[in-house]
Every structure is written in C-alpha cells, then in structure tokens.
Short mmCIF file of C-alpha atoms (C1' of nucleotides) in Angstrom, two decimals:
data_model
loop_
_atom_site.label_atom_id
_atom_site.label_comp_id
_atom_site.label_asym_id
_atom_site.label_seq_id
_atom_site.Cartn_x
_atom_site.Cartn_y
_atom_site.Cartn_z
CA UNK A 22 132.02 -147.27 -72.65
CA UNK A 23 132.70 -144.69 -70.16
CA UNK A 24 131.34 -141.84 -72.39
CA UNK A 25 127.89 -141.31 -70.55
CA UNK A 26 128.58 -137.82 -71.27
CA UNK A 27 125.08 -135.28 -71.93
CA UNK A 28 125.84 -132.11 -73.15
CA UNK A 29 128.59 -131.38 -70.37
CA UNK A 30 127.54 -128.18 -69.93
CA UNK A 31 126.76 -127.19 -66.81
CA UNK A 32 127.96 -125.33 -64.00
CA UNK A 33 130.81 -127.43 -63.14
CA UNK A 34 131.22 -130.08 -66.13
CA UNK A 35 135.01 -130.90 -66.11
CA UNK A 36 134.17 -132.56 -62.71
CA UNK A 37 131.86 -134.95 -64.78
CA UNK A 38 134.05 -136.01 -66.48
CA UNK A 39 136.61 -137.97 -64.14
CA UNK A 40 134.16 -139.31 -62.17
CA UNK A 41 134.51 -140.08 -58.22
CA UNK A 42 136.71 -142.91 -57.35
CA UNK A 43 138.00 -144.42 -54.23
CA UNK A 44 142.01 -143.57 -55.18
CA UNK A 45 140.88 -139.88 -56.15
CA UNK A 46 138.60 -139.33 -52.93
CA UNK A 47 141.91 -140.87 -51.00
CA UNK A 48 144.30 -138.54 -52.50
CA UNK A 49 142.11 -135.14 -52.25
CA UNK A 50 141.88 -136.29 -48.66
CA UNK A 51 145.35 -136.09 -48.08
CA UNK A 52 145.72 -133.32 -49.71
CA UNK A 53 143.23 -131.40 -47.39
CA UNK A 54 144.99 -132.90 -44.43
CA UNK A 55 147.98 -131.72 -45.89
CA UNK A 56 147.02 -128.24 -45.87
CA UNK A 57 145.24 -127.65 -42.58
CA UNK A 58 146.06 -131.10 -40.42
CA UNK A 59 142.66 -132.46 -40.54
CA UNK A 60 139.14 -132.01 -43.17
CA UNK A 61 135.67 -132.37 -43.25
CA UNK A 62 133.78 -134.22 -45.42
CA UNK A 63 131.74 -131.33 -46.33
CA UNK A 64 135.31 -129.56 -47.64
CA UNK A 65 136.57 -132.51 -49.21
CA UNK A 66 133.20 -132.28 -51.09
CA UNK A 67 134.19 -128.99 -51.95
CA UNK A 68 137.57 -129.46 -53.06
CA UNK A 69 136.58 -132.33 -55.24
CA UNK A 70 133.84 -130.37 -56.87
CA UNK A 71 131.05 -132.68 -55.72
CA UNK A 72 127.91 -133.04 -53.45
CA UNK A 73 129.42 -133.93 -49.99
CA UNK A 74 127.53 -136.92 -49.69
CA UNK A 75 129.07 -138.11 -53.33
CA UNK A 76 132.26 -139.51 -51.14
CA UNK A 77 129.51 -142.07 -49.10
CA UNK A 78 128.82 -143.92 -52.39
CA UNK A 79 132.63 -144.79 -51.60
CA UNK A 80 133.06 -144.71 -47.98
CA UNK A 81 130.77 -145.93 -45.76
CA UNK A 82 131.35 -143.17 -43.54
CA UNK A 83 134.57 -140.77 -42.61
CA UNK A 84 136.01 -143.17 -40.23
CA UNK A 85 136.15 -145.78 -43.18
CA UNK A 86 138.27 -143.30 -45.40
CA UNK A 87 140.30 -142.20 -42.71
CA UNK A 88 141.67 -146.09 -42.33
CA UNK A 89 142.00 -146.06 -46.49
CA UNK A 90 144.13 -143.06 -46.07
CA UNK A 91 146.31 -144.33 -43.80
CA UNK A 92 147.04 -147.07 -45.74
CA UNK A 93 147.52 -144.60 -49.14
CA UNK A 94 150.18 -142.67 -46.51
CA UNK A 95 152.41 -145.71 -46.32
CA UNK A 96 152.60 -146.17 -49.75
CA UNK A 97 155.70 -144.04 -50.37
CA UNK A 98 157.55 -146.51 -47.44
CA UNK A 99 159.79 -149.57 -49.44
CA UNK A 100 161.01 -151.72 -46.62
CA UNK A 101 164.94 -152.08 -47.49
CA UNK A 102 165.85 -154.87 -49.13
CA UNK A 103 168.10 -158.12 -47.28
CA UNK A 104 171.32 -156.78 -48.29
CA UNK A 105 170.77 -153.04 -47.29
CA UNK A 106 172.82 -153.77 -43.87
CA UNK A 107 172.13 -155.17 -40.61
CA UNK A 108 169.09 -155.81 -39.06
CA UNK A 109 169.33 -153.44 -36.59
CA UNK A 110 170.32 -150.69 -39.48
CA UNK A 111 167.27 -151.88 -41.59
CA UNK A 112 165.24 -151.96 -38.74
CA UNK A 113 166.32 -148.10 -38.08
CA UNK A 114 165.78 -146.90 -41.54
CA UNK A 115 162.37 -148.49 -41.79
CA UNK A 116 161.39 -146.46 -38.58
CA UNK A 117 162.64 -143.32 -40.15
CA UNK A 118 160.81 -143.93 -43.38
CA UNK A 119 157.39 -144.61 -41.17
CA UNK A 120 158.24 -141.34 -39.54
CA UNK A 121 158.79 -139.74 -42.68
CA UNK A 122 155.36 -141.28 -43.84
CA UNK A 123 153.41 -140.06 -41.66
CA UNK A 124 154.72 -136.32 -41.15
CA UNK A 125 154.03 -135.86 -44.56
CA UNK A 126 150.78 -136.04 -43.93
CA UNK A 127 149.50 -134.39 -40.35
CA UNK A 128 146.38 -135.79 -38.95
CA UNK A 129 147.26 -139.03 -39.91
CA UNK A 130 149.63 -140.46 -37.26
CA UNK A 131 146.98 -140.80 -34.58
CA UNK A 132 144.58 -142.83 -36.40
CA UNK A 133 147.72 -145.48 -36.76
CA UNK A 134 146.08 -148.43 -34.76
CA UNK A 135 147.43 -151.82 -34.18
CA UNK A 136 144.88 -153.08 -32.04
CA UNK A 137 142.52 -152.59 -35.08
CA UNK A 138 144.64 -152.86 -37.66
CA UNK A 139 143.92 -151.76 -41.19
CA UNK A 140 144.91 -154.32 -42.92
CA UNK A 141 145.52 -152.34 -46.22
CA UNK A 142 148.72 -153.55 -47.91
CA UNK A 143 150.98 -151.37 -46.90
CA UNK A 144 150.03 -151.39 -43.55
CA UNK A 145 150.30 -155.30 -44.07
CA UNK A 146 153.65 -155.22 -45.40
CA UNK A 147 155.21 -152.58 -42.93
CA UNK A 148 154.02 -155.05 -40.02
CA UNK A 149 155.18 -158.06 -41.47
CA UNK A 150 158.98 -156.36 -42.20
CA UNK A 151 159.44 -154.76 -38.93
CA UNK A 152 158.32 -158.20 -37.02
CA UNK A 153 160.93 -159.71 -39.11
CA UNK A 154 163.46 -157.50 -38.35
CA UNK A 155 162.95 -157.82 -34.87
CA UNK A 156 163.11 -161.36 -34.57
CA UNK A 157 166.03 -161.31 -36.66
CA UNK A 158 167.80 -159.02 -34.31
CA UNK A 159 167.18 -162.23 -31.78
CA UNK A 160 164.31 -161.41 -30.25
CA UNK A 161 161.57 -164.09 -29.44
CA UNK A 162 158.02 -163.82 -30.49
CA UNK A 163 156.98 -162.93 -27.42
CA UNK A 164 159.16 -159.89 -26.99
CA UNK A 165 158.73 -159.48 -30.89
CA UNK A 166 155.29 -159.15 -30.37
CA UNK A 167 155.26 -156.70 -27.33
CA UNK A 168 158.41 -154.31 -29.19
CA UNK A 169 156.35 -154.41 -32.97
CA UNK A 170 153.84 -152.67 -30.35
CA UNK A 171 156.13 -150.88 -28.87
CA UNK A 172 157.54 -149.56 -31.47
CA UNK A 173 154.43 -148.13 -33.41
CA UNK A 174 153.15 -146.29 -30.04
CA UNK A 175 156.11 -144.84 -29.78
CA UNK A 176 156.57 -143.72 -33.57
CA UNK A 177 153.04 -142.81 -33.72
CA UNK A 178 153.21 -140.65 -30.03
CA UNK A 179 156.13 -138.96 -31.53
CA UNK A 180 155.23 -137.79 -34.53
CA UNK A 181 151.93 -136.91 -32.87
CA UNK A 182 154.00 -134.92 -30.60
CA UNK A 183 156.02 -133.44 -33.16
CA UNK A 184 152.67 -132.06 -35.27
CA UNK A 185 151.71 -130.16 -32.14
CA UNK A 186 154.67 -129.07 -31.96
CA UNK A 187 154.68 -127.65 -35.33
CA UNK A 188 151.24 -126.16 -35.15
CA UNK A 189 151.81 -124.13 -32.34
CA UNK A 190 154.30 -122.09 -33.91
CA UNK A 191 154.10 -119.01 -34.74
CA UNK A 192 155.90 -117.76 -38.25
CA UNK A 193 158.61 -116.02 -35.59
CA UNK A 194 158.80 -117.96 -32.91
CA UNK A 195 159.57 -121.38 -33.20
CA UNK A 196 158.25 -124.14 -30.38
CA UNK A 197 161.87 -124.31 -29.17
CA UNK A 198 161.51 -120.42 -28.34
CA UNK A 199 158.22 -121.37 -26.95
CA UNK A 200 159.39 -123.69 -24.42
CA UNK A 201 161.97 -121.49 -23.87
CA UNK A 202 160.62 -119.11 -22.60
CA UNK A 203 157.75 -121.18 -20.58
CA UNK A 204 159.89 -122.38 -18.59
CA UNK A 205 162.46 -119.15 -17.96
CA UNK A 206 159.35 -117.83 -16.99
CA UNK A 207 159.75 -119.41 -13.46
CA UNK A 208 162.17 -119.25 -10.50
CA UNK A 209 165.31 -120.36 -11.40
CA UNK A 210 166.36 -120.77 -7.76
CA UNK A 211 162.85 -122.81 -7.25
CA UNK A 212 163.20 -124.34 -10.31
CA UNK A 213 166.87 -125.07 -11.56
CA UNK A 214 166.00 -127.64 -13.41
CA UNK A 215 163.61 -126.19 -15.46
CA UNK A 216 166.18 -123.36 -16.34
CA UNK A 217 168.35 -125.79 -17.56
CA UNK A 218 165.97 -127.44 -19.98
CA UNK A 219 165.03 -124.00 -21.08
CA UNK A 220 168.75 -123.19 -21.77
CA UNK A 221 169.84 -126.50 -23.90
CA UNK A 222 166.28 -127.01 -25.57
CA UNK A 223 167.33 -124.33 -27.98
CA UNK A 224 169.76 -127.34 -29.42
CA UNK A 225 167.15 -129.73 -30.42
CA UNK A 226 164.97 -129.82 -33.54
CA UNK A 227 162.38 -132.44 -34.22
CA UNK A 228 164.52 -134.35 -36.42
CA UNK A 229 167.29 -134.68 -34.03
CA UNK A 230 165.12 -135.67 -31.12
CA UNK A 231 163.42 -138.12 -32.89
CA UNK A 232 166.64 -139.78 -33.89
CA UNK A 233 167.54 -139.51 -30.21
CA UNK A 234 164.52 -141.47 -28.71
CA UNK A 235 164.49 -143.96 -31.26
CA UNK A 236 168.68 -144.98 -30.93
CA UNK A 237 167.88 -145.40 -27.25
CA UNK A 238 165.00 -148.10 -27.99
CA UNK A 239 167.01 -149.66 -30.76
CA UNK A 240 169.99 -150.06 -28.71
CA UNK A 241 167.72 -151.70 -25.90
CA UNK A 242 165.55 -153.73 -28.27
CA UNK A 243 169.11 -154.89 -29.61
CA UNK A 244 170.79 -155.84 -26.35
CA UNK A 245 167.49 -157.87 -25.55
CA UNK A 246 168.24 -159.70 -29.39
CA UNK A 247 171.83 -160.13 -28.56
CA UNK A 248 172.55 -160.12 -24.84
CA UNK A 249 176.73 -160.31 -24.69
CA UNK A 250 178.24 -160.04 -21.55
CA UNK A 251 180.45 -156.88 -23.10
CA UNK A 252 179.05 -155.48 -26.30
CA UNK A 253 181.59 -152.13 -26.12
CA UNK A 254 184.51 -154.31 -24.13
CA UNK B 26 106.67 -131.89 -16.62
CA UNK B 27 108.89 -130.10 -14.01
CA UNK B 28 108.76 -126.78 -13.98
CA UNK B 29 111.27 -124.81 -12.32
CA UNK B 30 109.69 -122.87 -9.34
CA UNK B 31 111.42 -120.37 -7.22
CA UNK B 32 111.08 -122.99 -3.75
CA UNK B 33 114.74 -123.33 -3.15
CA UNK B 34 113.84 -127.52 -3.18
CA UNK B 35 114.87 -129.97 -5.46
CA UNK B 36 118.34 -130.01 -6.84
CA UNK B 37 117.66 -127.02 -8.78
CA UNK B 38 117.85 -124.35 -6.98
CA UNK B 39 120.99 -125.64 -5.26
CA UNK B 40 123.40 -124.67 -8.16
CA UNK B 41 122.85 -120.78 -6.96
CA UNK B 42 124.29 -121.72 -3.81
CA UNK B 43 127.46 -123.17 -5.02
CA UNK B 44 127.91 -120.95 -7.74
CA UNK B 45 130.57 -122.04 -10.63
CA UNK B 46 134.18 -122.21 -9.77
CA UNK B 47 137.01 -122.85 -11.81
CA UNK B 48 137.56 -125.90 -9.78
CA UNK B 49 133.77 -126.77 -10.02
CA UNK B 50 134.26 -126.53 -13.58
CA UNK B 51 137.68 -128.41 -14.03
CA UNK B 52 136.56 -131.69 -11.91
CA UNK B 53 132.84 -131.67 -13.81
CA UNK B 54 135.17 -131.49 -17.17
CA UNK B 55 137.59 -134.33 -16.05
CA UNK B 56 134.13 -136.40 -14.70
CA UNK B 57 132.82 -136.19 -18.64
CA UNK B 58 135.92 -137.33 -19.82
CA UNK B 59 135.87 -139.90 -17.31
CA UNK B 60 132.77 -141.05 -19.13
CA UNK B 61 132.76 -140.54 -22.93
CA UNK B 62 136.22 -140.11 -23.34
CA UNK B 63 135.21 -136.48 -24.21
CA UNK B 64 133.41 -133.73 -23.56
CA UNK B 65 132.02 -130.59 -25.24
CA UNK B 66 130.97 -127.14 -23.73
CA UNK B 67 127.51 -127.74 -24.10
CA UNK B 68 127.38 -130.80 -22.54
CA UNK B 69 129.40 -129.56 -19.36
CA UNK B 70 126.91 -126.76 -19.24
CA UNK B 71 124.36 -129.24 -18.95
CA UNK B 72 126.01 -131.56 -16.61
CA UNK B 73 126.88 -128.81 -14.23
CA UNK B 74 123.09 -127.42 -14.56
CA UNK B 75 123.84 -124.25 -15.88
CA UNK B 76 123.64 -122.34 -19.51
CA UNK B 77 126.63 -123.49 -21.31
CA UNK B 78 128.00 -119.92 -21.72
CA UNK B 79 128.67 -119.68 -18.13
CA UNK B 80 131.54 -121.44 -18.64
CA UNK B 81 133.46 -118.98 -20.65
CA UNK B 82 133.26 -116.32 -17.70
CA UNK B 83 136.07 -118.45 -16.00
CA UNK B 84 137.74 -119.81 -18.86
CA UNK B 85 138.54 -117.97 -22.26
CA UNK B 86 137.63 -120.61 -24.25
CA UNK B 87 137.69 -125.02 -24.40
CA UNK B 88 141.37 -125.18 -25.04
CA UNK B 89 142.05 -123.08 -21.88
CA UNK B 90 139.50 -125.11 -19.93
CA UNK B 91 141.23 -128.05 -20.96
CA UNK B 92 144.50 -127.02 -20.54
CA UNK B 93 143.32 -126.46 -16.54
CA UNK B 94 142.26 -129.81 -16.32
CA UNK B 95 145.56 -131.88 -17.69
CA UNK B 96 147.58 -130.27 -14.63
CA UNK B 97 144.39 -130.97 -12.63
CA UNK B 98 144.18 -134.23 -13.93
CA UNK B 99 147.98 -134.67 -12.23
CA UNK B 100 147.50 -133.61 -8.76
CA UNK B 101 147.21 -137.33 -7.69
CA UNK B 102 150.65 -137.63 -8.40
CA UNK B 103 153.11 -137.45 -5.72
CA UNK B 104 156.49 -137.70 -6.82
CA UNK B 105 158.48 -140.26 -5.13
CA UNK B 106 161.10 -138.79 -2.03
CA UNK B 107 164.74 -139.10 -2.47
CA UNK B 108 164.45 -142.15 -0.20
CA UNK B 109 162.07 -144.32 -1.94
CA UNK B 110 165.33 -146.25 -3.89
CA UNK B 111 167.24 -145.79 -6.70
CA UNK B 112 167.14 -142.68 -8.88
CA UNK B 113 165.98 -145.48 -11.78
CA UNK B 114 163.32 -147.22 -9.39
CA UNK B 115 162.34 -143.54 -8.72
CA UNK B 116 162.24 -142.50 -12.02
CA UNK B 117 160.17 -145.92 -13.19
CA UNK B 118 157.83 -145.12 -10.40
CA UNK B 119 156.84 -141.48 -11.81
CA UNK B 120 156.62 -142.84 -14.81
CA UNK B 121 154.09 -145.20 -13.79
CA UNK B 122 152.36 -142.99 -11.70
CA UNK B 123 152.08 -140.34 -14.70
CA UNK B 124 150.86 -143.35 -16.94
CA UNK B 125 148.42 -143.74 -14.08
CA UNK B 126 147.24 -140.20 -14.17
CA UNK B 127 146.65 -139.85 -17.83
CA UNK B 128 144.72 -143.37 -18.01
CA UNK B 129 142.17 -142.07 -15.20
CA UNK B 130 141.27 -139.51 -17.73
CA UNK B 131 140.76 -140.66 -21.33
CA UNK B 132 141.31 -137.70 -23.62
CA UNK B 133 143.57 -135.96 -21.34
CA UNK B 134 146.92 -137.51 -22.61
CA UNK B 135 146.65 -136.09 -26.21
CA UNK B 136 146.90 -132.67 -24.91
CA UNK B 137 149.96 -133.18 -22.65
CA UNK B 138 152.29 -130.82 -24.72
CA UNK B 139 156.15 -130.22 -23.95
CA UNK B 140 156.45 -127.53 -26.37
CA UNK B 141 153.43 -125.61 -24.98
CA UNK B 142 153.36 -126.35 -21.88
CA UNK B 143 151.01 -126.01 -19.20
CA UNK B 144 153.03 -124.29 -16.36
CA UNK B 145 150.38 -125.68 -14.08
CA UNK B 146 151.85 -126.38 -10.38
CA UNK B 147 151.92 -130.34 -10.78
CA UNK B 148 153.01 -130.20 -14.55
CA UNK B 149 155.97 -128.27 -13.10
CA UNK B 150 156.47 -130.22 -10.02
CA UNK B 151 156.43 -133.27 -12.84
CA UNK B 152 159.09 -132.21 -14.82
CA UNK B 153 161.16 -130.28 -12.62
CA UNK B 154 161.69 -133.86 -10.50
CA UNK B 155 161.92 -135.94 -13.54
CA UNK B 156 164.18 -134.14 -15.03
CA UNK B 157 166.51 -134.05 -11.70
CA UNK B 158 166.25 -138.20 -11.96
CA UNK B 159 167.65 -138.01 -15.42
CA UNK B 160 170.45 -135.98 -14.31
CA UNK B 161 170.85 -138.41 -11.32
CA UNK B 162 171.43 -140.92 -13.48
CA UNK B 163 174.49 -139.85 -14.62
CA UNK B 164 172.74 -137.89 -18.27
CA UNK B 165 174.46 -134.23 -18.90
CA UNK B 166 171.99 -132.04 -19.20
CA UNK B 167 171.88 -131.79 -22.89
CA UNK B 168 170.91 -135.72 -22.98
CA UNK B 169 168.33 -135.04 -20.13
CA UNK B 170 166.35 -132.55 -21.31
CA UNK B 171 166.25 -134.64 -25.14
CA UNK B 172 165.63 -137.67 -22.62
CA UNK B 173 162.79 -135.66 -20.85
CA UNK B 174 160.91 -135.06 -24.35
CA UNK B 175 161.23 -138.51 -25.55
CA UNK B 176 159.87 -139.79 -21.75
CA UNK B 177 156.90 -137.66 -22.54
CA UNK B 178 156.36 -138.34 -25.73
CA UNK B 179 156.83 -141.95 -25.11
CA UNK B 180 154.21 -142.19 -22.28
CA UNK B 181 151.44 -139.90 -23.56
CA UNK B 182 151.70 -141.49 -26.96
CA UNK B 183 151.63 -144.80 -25.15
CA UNK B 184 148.10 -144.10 -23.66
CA UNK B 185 146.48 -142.45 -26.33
CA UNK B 186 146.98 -145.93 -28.27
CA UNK B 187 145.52 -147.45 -25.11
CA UNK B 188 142.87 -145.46 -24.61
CA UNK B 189 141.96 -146.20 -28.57
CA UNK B 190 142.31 -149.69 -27.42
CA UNK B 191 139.92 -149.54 -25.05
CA UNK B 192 137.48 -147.44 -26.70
CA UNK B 193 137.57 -149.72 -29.88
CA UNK B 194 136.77 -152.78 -27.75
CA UNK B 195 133.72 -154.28 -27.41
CA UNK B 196 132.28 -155.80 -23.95
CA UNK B 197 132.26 -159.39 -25.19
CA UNK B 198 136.01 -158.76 -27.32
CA UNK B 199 138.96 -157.89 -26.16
CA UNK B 200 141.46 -155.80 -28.36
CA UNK B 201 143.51 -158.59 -28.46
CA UNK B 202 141.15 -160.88 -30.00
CA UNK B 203 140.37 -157.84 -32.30
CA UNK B 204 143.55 -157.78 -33.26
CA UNK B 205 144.04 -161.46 -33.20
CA UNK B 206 140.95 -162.09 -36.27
CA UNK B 207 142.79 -159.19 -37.61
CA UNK B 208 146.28 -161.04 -38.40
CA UNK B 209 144.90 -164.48 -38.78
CA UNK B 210 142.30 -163.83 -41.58
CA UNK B 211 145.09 -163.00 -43.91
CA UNK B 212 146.93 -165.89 -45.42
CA UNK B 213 149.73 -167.03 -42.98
CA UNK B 214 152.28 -168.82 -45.57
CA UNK B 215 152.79 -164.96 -47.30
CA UNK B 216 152.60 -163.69 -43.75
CA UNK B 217 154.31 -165.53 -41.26
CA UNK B 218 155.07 -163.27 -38.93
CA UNK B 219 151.50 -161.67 -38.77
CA UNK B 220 150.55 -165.11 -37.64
CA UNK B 221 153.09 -165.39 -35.32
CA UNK B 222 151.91 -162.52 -33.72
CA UNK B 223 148.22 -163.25 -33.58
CA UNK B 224 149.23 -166.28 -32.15
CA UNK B 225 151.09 -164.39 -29.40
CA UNK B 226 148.87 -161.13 -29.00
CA UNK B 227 146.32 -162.97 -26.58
CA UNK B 228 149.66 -162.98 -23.80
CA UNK B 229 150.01 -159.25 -23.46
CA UNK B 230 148.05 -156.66 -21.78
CA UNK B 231 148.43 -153.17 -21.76
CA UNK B 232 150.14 -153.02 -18.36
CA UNK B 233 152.12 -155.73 -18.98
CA UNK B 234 152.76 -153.95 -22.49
CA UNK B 235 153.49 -150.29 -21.10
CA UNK B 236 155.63 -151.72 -18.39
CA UNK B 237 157.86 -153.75 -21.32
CA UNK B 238 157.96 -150.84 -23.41
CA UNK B 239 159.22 -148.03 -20.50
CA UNK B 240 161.91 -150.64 -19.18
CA UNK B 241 163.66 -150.72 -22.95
CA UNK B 242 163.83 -147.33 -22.51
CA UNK B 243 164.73 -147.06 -18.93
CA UNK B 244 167.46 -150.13 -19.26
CA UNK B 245 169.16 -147.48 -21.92
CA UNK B 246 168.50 -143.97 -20.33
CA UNK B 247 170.36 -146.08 -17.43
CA UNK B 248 173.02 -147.08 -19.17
CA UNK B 249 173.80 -144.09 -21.38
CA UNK B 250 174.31 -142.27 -17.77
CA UNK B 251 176.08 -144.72 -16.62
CA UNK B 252 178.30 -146.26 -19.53
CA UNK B 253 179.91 -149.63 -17.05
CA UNK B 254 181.69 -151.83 -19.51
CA UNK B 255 179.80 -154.86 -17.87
CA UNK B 256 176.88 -154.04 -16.63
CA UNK B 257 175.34 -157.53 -16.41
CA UNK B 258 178.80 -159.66 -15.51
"C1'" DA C 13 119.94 -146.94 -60.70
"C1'" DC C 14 122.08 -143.24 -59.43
"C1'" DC C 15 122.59 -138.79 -57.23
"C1'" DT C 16 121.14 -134.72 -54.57
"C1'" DG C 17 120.17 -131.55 -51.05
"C1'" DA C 18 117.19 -130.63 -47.32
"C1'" DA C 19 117.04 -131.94 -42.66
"C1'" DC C 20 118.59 -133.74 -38.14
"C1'" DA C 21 121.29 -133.58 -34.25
"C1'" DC C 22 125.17 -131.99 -32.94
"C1'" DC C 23 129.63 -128.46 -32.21
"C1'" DG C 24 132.39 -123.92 -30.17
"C1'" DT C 25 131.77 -119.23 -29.72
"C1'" DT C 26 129.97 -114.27 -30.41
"C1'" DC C 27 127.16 -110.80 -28.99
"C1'" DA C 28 123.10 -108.20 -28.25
"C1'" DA C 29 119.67 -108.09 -24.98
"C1'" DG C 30 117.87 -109.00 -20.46
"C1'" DT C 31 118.05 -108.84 -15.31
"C1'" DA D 4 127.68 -106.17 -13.21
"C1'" DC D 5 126.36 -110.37 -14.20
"C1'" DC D 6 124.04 -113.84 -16.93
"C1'" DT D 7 121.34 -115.67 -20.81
"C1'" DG D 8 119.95 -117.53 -25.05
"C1'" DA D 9 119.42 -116.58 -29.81
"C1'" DA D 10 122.39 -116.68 -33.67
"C1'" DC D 11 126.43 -117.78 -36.56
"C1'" DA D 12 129.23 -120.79 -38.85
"C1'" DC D 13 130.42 -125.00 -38.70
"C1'" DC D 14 130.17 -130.71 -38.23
"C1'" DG D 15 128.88 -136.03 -39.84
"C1'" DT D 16 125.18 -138.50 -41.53
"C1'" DT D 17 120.19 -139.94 -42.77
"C1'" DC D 18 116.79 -140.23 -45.96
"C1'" DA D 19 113.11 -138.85 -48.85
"C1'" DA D 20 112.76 -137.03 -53.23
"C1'" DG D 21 114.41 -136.11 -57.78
"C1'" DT D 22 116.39 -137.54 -62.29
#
DNA sequence: ACCTGAACACCGTTCAAGT
DNA sequence: ACCTGAACACCGTTCAAGT
C-alpha cells in the first residue's frame, strides 16, 4: 500500500518515489558533512531532491538531526567483546574506534555532549562499555564517573583539533609545514623553544599524536585502577 | 524618536572622538562573546555605534578579527617565574591559568589552533614557557613538543565541552541534573553503569572535573620525564 | 492531511557611490 | 582619503496558502 503513485511525471519524479525518511535524511546529512565539514538545511534539501522544509516533517529543527546524526556516526563502533584482551587494551581500542567514528565524519565531533547526552543507542552503548571498562581497570565510580568524562572531552577536543588541522591545509603544504614555518618565523635566540618544536613537529602526524595523548591518559587512568608500589620494577 | 543632531551631546557624537582602534575593536569583540557566547560583525558594528563595515578597515575579515582577540583574550596570563615551585606545580599553574583565560571568553577556545597558530605576543609567550616546563621535566624534545599539542588540545577541548555545558543549562537545572534525568530514565538493570553514573554525576563540577582530568595527564607527562622505578614508595 | 514556497529575521562581505 | 549603506548570496525557521 505504498503505491500512492499519480502519473510520476514531473520534474523530479524518481524522488517521489522513495519518499523522505528519518534514516535517509540522517545519511544524506552525513554525507554533506562529509564533503564540506558542515551543511545547511537548505543544501541538504537540495541534495535530497526535496523542498527544504520537507526534512522538518522529520526533525523538529536542525539541532534535533544533528543529535540523530551523531548517534548514526557511532554506528560503525562494536565495543570488543570480553575476551578481546585486557581491560586496559579494550578500553584503548574502543577509544580508537570512537576516534575513528567520528573523523569519518567532520563536523560531528563537537556536537558530542555528555552533559546532554543523546541517548540514541549507540551513544547508549558506547557509554555503558567504556564505564565498564573503567571500573574494571579498578577504578571507583567516582573516578569512573569523572575519567568516562574525561575521556570523551578529550577524544572529542582532539579530533576537533585534528579537523582544523586538516582543513587548513593546503593541497601542498601540509599543517605540519604550516606550523613549521609559524614558528621558524621568529627569533630563534628569543625563542629557542619554539625553534625546536618547529624542527621535530615535522615527525608527527595526526594519527601518531593521537595515539600519543591517549597512552599517556590510559597509563594514568590505569595506575589510578591498579596503584602497585612498582608496576615496571 | 531621537534624531541624531550635530550638538556634540549625548553619547553619540562621542564615538568621533575615540575613533575605532584595533584594540577598541578586539575588547568590544571579546565583551560580545562575553555575553552571547558569540558575536557577528553586524552586531559589533552596532555595539561599538558605528556602520558595521567599519570594521573591516582594521581587520581583513571575522576570522582575522577573531584571531586578534584569542591572543588578546590571553594577556591576563602571566606565566609563573622560575621560582614559583616545581617545574610540574609551574606547569599545572599555566595550565590553569590558560583554562582560566579561555573560560572568561566563551567561544574563544574553539579557535585556539596549534597548527595555525596565532603568533600573537602572549600565544608565543604561552607556548614558548610551556614548552620549556615540558623539557624541565625531564621530556626530550620530540616527547615535548607531541606533549605540547596534546596539552592544548586537551585544555581547549576541555572548555569547549564546558562552555556547551553551561550554555545548555538552564537557571533552575544544573548540567548535572541534565545529565542525571538523562541516565536514569533509561532502564538501569540493562544499564548499570549509566545508573551508576547518574547516581554519581551530582558530585562533580567542572573545576573539580578539569582539575581531575589535567592531573592524569600531568601525573604521566611527570613520570614519562622522569621514569623513577618507585615513584610512590 | 499533507506539502510548499514566500516571507522573516538574520549572516559575512563586496563594491559602487558619497563625503 | 575615508566612510557608508545598498546589494549579494547565503542562513534557519515560521506560517499562511495550496493541493
């Protein structure tokens, strides 16, 4: 009974047929953030063939479908199983698989908010794996509570970090050559420091410092879980 | 109906005698932020009393503007003298007082950028001294200047999830009672740990929070610079 | 009952015209 | 030489009108 269909013939009538749905509004969405790191609602119209306003039948208003999108952007995450290692390396690899998440999809990483959460299920079950983990590392649920925060506002700041990063480069010059050469631009001899960074920051890539930050909060959260006297004695 | 008369009375007429400035224009920017979180040209033009256009004869365009007014928006910032303890207590301390900084101005913190940055006379002062505390702590340079990013990134992405705290609360509820309804109206036997936390979310705040989250990271910047066996024994 | 598109109240910025 | 404001090309959203 889905066959309302008139004579189709119009100026767009393959868009008639599929009509609008929540799931296909969601996914053109990312797709437009995708391509240019944020959208309108007026291009989304666009893209999906359709009277901008079409998407508020769906979506109360853009802020709503931003938090649905969100949600649709963690679906790719699986939170490893029991058996895929320790805590602390299941705890690692969900991290990386948020941060994978979200840099798939630009734009999307600052509207991550855990003081009003989305409560989508995947949002649901990310939260409820990585609190888990946490307190399975030996952690309280106070300091739980405090790292699960922790965590996010860091992953989130990061990746947000990252996606300026990658937007300000130009097809030849890479943000590493950027900051390079913002901060040889000064007096070395008034400034040493700053020559330094701009010597080793040609080492890093995003990946790498990424991996770097989040080892050092791991191995604190982990030494708060598991306080020995001597953990590499 | 006031109608602007050529009587140099009223506060009118004033705005000729201080004519615009690019520090005029910076600390009028930072005192909209200060208010809405944001600003836009039109409305500085207004606030300041003058067409909006005016603007762009001492900045080339918003970005530029508001590029001015992050290093601006550091100039209360004093980093800490050699004396003032520990190269960690110093290094918490700037931290703190950059936290500080960015919090003073909502909107400023997204637009911190390592990769591009500012070169502004306190960004540099900034990172030239926090970059010499990393290197007193015992980091090689290569670890210091990855240790410098993730610092940043840490921080700014730290207050930008504040400042959507705050903006998302309303007078009579908190963000953690927000976020407390959040987790407890989903069923708490399928998700414990949600419940666990909304149980526990009503103890933090956001200094308390910020404060938990930099000392994880400080506790292993410190000890990846200085690698003591037993640290604690 | 559903959908549309004009309209409203904004934006940043360009540029020709005014003084 | 300096400043202005109309104009352009956008935005999210409301709402009356159309089917």
């Amino acid at each position: 009974m889905a066959s309302r269909s008139t004579a189709p013939r119009g100026k767009r009538p393959s868009r008639a047929r599929t009509p609008l749905s929540r799931d296909r509004i969601i996914s053109a969405a990312l797709e437009l953030a995708d391509e240019r790191g944020d959208f309108s609602m007026r291009a989304l119209g666009a893209h999906l063939g359709v009277d901008p306003m079409a998407v508020y039948r769906h979506f109360r208003d853009k802020d709503a479908l931003l938090d649905a999108a969100v949600d649709a952007a963690l679906a790719t995450l699986r939170p490893p199983a029991p058996g895929d290692g320790s805590a602390l390396e299941r705890l690692r690899s969900i991290c990386i698989e948020f941060r994978s998440a979200l840099t798939a999809h630009p734009g999307i990483a600052t509207r991550v908010s855990t003081t009003q959460p989305t409560l989508g299920p995947h949002t649901v079950a990310l939260t409820e794996a990585t609190f888990g983990l946490l307190v399975e590392l030996g952690l309280g649920r106070a300091d739980a509570t405090k790292s699960f925060l922790m965590l996010i506002r860091f992953i989130t700041g990061a990746v947000s970090a990252e996606e300026r990063a990658r937007a300000e480069e130009t097809s030849d010059t890479p943000w590493q050559e950027q900051m390079r050469a913002a901060y040889a631009s000064l007096p070395p001899e008034q400034f040493p420091n700053l020559a330094a960074m701009a010597e080793e920051v040609a080492r890093t890539d995003l990946d790498i410092e990424f991996e770097y930050g989040l080892d050092l909060v791991l191995e604190a959260l982990a030494r708060r879980g598991n306080p020995g006297p001597s953990v590499n004695a």
